[in-house]
């Protein structure tokens, strides 16, 4: 089972958009996929589920009040299931502090559904706290979305340092699958500069596919659809399809 964490503690860089559309793309390519939403804003969950009708969420899984299998919901996309988040996740970190297995909760819960899915995609919150650390401990691979902006690489040192610490002890096998440039506007020189700077930091780990800025991508979650059904002819659909191909090649 490939467990792919999508993480970057910078806010608004396209983690959720990538989680939603990569999950949908993998499912459309015939893979069985579980999308685990660890962002208290629950935007990934809302895209595929009516979250108001849900009784339990990842919060209950972390605190031991529910098994992971009990909260998993089928999405309208064939082969794609979702383990939803709810706003309550925001208070989770305070509750886990001091628990001996605080960093291992997600890994332990995922082991109960081992091999039920080919891919588990984890959307994480914009912070390097316990929730993101749980994702990195449970993950086999990490994908980092990097926003094409002047401050694109700000904070990358902290993220990579956290990855190194997690590799040193709890999860030596964690692999950096790659960095994907998002919200790209190829008409600007800034974008070209950012591309160069990101390549200097990540080298060959930068995905060839970059995700352009696109109104369609921004609109699709509000319509509760992935880009592939909302605007199948759009650049966003093409680019996330290409990114999915690269992910399949690299894992
Ligand atoms: N390629 C894109 N083109 C246009 N808008 C985009 C694109 N990718 C993401 N967005 C929009 O940018 C905003 C931030 O994206 P998203 O929610 O995916 O980022 P995030 O990293 O998950 O944010 P957070 O850190 O708050 O969880 C959203 O409004 C989203 O719709
Ligand atoms: Mg998000």
XYZ file of C-alpha atoms and ligand atoms in Angstrom:
283
model
C 0.000 0.000 0.000
C 1.487 3.337 -1.107
C 0.800 5.995 1.538
C 1.408 9.413 0.016
C 1.401 12.446 2.320
C 0.846 15.810 0.656
C 2.489 18.347 2.917
C 3.854 21.869 3.111
C 3.331 23.977 6.209
C 2.825 27.037 4.036
C -0.861 27.826 3.644
C -2.687 27.982 0.335
C -0.066 26.291 -1.833
C -2.409 23.733 -3.394
C -2.165 20.768 -0.986
C -5.914 20.190 -0.907
C -6.403 20.814 -4.629
C -3.636 18.308 -5.339
C -5.034 15.745 -2.861
C -8.515 15.961 -4.416
C -7.464 15.745 -8.038
C -4.610 13.279 -7.669
C -6.919 10.933 -5.731
C -9.572 11.212 -8.435
C -7.002 10.715 -11.210
C -5.583 7.575 -9.573
C -9.093 6.157 -9.113
C -9.931 6.901 -12.749
C -6.746 5.087 -13.730
C -8.157 1.996 -12.022
C -6.385 2.235 -8.657
C -8.273 1.789 -5.395
C -7.742 4.947 -3.389
C -8.426 6.178 0.134
C -8.268 9.954 0.622
C -7.509 10.708 4.277
C -8.401 14.276 5.191
C -6.353 15.633 8.095
C -7.052 19.299 7.427
C -9.541 20.701 9.990
C -10.960 22.907 7.208
C -12.199 19.624 5.657
C -12.198 20.925 2.097
C -11.177 17.578 0.598
C -14.001 15.867 2.485
C -16.535 18.483 1.394
C -15.656 18.018 -2.256
C -16.703 14.373 -2.213
C -19.087 14.013 0.749
C -21.939 15.756 2.501
C -19.999 16.314 5.719
C -23.043 17.594 7.652
C -24.501 14.097 7.615
C -21.387 12.482 9.083
C -21.274 11.401 12.716
C -17.614 10.437 12.933
C -14.386 11.726 11.454
C -10.629 11.277 11.625
C -10.801 13.043 14.964
C -12.587 10.004 16.435
C -10.063 7.685 14.793
C -7.146 9.557 16.369
C -8.750 9.584 19.803
C -9.729 5.903 19.643
C -13.476 6.520 19.607
C -13.885 4.926 16.171
C -12.033 2.472 13.964
C -10.769 3.804 10.648
C -12.929 1.284 8.763
C -16.041 2.697 10.487
C -15.579 6.262 9.268
C -14.582 5.539 5.654
C -17.218 6.720 3.177
C -17.577 5.897 -0.514
C -17.317 8.937 -2.803
C -19.245 9.465 -6.059
C -15.994 8.584 -7.879
C -15.709 4.807 -8.411
C -12.811 3.241 -6.427
C -12.317 6.421 -4.342
C -13.189 6.342 -0.631
C -12.771 9.204 1.818
C -11.845 9.255 5.513
C -13.287 12.666 6.376
C -12.071 15.461 8.611
C -14.168 17.803 10.657
C -13.383 21.039 12.362
C -12.887 19.154 15.671
C -9.493 18.031 14.379
C -8.205 21.470 15.306
C -8.325 20.557 18.998
C -6.719 17.162 18.515
C -3.121 18.247 18.986
C -3.772 19.464 22.504
C -5.279 16.108 23.399
C -2.466 14.006 21.965
C 0.354 15.887 23.640
C 1.876 13.686 26.319
C 0.497 10.419 24.906
C 3.368 8.003 24.338
C 2.099 6.912 20.937
C 1.069 10.427 19.844
C 3.217 10.309 16.665
C 2.152 6.797 15.697
C -1.628 6.970 15.893
C -2.267 7.287 12.156
C 0.282 4.624 11.250
C -1.328 2.208 13.718
C -4.854 2.912 12.484
C -3.802 2.499 8.844
C -2.249 -0.886 9.570
C -5.773 -2.158 10.336
C -6.797 -1.567 6.710
C -3.493 -2.642 5.203
C -3.739 -3.604 1.540
C -7.405 -2.700 1.220
C -6.228 0.154 -1.024
C -3.420 0.570 -3.532
C -3.034 4.252 -2.649
C -3.728 6.238 0.501
C -3.496 9.988 -0.136
C -3.219 12.193 2.964
C -4.139 15.883 2.891
C -2.451 17.744 5.757
C -3.001 21.106 7.477
C -0.710 24.127 6.961
C 1.433 23.449 10.038
C 4.272 21.177 11.106
C 2.474 20.043 14.246
C 1.461 16.597 15.465
C -1.101 16.014 12.719
C 1.402 16.547 9.915
C 4.008 14.539 11.832
C 1.499 11.665 12.097
C 1.073 11.826 8.315
C 4.847 11.752 7.746
C 5.326 8.845 10.167
C 2.582 6.838 8.434
C 3.666 7.723 4.886
C 5.773 5.726 2.466
C 6.168 8.808 0.254
C 5.933 12.587 0.500
C 4.761 14.988 -2.190
C 5.405 18.707 -1.623
C 3.334 21.261 -3.527
C 5.293 24.495 -3.980
C 3.405 27.612 -4.952
C 4.913 29.569 -7.810
C 5.446 32.808 -5.896
C 8.204 35.068 -4.674
C 8.259 33.388 -1.264
C 7.839 29.894 -2.685
C 10.738 28.329 -0.843
C 10.313 30.135 2.448
C 9.839 27.482 5.132
C 11.152 24.655 2.943
C 14.189 24.299 5.228
C 11.936 23.635 8.222
C 9.913 21.110 6.264
C 12.975 19.235 5.002
C 14.509 19.320 8.491
C 11.338 17.736 9.888
C 11.517 15.094 7.154
C 15.128 14.365 8.130
C 14.196 13.984 11.788
C 11.365 11.615 10.913
C 13.682 9.590 8.703
C 16.257 9.408 11.476
C 13.957 7.530 13.822
C 10.269 6.761 13.375
C 10.198 6.303 9.589
C 13.581 5.643 7.910
C 11.879 4.498 4.703
C 10.062 7.772 4.008
C 10.833 8.800 0.440
C 10.541 12.258 -1.069
C 8.500 11.449 -4.160
C 8.823 14.972 -5.462
C 7.908 18.630 -5.430
C 5.223 19.936 -7.757
C 5.008 23.587 -8.710
C 1.451 24.864 -8.391
C -0.431 28.067 -9.224
C 2.048 28.619 -12.020
C 1.663 31.444 -14.523
C 4.099 30.755 -17.311
C 3.712 34.235 -18.825
C 5.637 35.844 -15.969
C 9.394 35.957 -15.526
C 8.817 35.449 -11.809
C 7.440 31.985 -12.568
C 10.547 31.077 -14.524
C 12.736 32.294 -11.648
C 10.719 30.266 -9.162
C 11.033 27.181 -11.320
C 14.802 27.609 -11.360
C 15.004 28.188 -7.610
C 12.827 25.160 -6.830
C 14.987 23.014 -9.124
C 18.090 24.195 -7.271
C 16.613 22.945 -3.981
C 14.898 19.746 -5.127
C 17.008 18.826 -8.181
C 15.618 15.887 -10.124
C 12.810 15.518 -7.626
C 10.823 18.340 -9.225
C 7.939 16.908 -11.246
C 8.038 17.746 -14.943
C 4.367 18.617 -14.776
C 3.596 22.028 -13.339
C 0.071 22.975 -12.342
C -1.013 26.268 -13.891
C -3.191 28.854 -12.281
C -6.709 28.036 -13.435
C -10.125 29.394 -12.563
C -11.596 25.958 -13.257
C -9.422 24.342 -10.608
C -10.459 26.994 -8.132
C -14.164 26.529 -8.894
C -14.441 22.756 -8.971
C -14.551 22.033 -5.183
C -17.520 24.399 -4.775
C -19.348 22.233 -7.311
C -18.312 19.185 -5.290
C -16.428 17.623 -8.146
C -12.883 16.853 -9.142
C -11.546 18.720 -12.153
C -12.037 15.587 -14.296
C -15.825 15.734 -14.200
C -16.183 19.493 -13.644
C -14.009 20.615 -16.565
C -12.516 17.583 -18.297
C -11.155 19.658 -21.205
C -9.402 22.215 -18.999
C -5.664 22.674 -18.549
C -6.070 21.684 -14.890
C -7.546 18.313 -15.839
C -4.726 17.670 -18.294
C -2.022 18.719 -15.835
C -3.329 16.677 -12.901
C -3.676 13.699 -15.251
C -0.017 14.120 -16.242
C 1.034 14.511 -12.613
C -0.812 11.286 -11.809
C 1.152 9.494 -14.550
C 4.426 10.757 -13.088
C 3.380 9.658 -9.595
C 2.580 6.146 -10.857
C 5.962 6.007 -12.608
C 7.889 7.152 -9.532
C 6.370 5.070 -6.717
N -3.859 25.695 -9.846
C -4.721 26.519 -9.230
N -5.283 27.529 -9.921
C -6.142 28.393 -9.319
N -6.498 28.326 -8.034
C -5.958 27.320 -7.291
C -5.060 26.378 -7.851
N -4.682 25.508 -6.867
C -5.328 25.907 -5.765
N -6.092 26.991 -6.002
C -6.925 27.757 -5.063
O -6.045 28.358 -4.133
C -6.572 28.265 -2.819
C -5.620 27.432 -1.955
O -5.521 26.123 -2.515
P -5.616 24.826 -1.591
O -6.777 24.911 -0.675
O -5.524 23.648 -2.484
O -4.258 25.007 -0.788
P -3.822 24.340 0.592
O -2.343 24.247 0.549
O -4.582 23.084 0.823
O -4.297 25.447 1.638
P -4.265 25.272 3.245
O -2.828 25.412 3.605
O -5.121 26.396 3.731
O -4.827 23.916 3.562
C -7.938 27.619 -2.963
O -8.898 28.639 -3.061
C -7.838 26.858 -4.272
O -9.088 26.706 -4.907
Mg -5.726 22.471 2.489
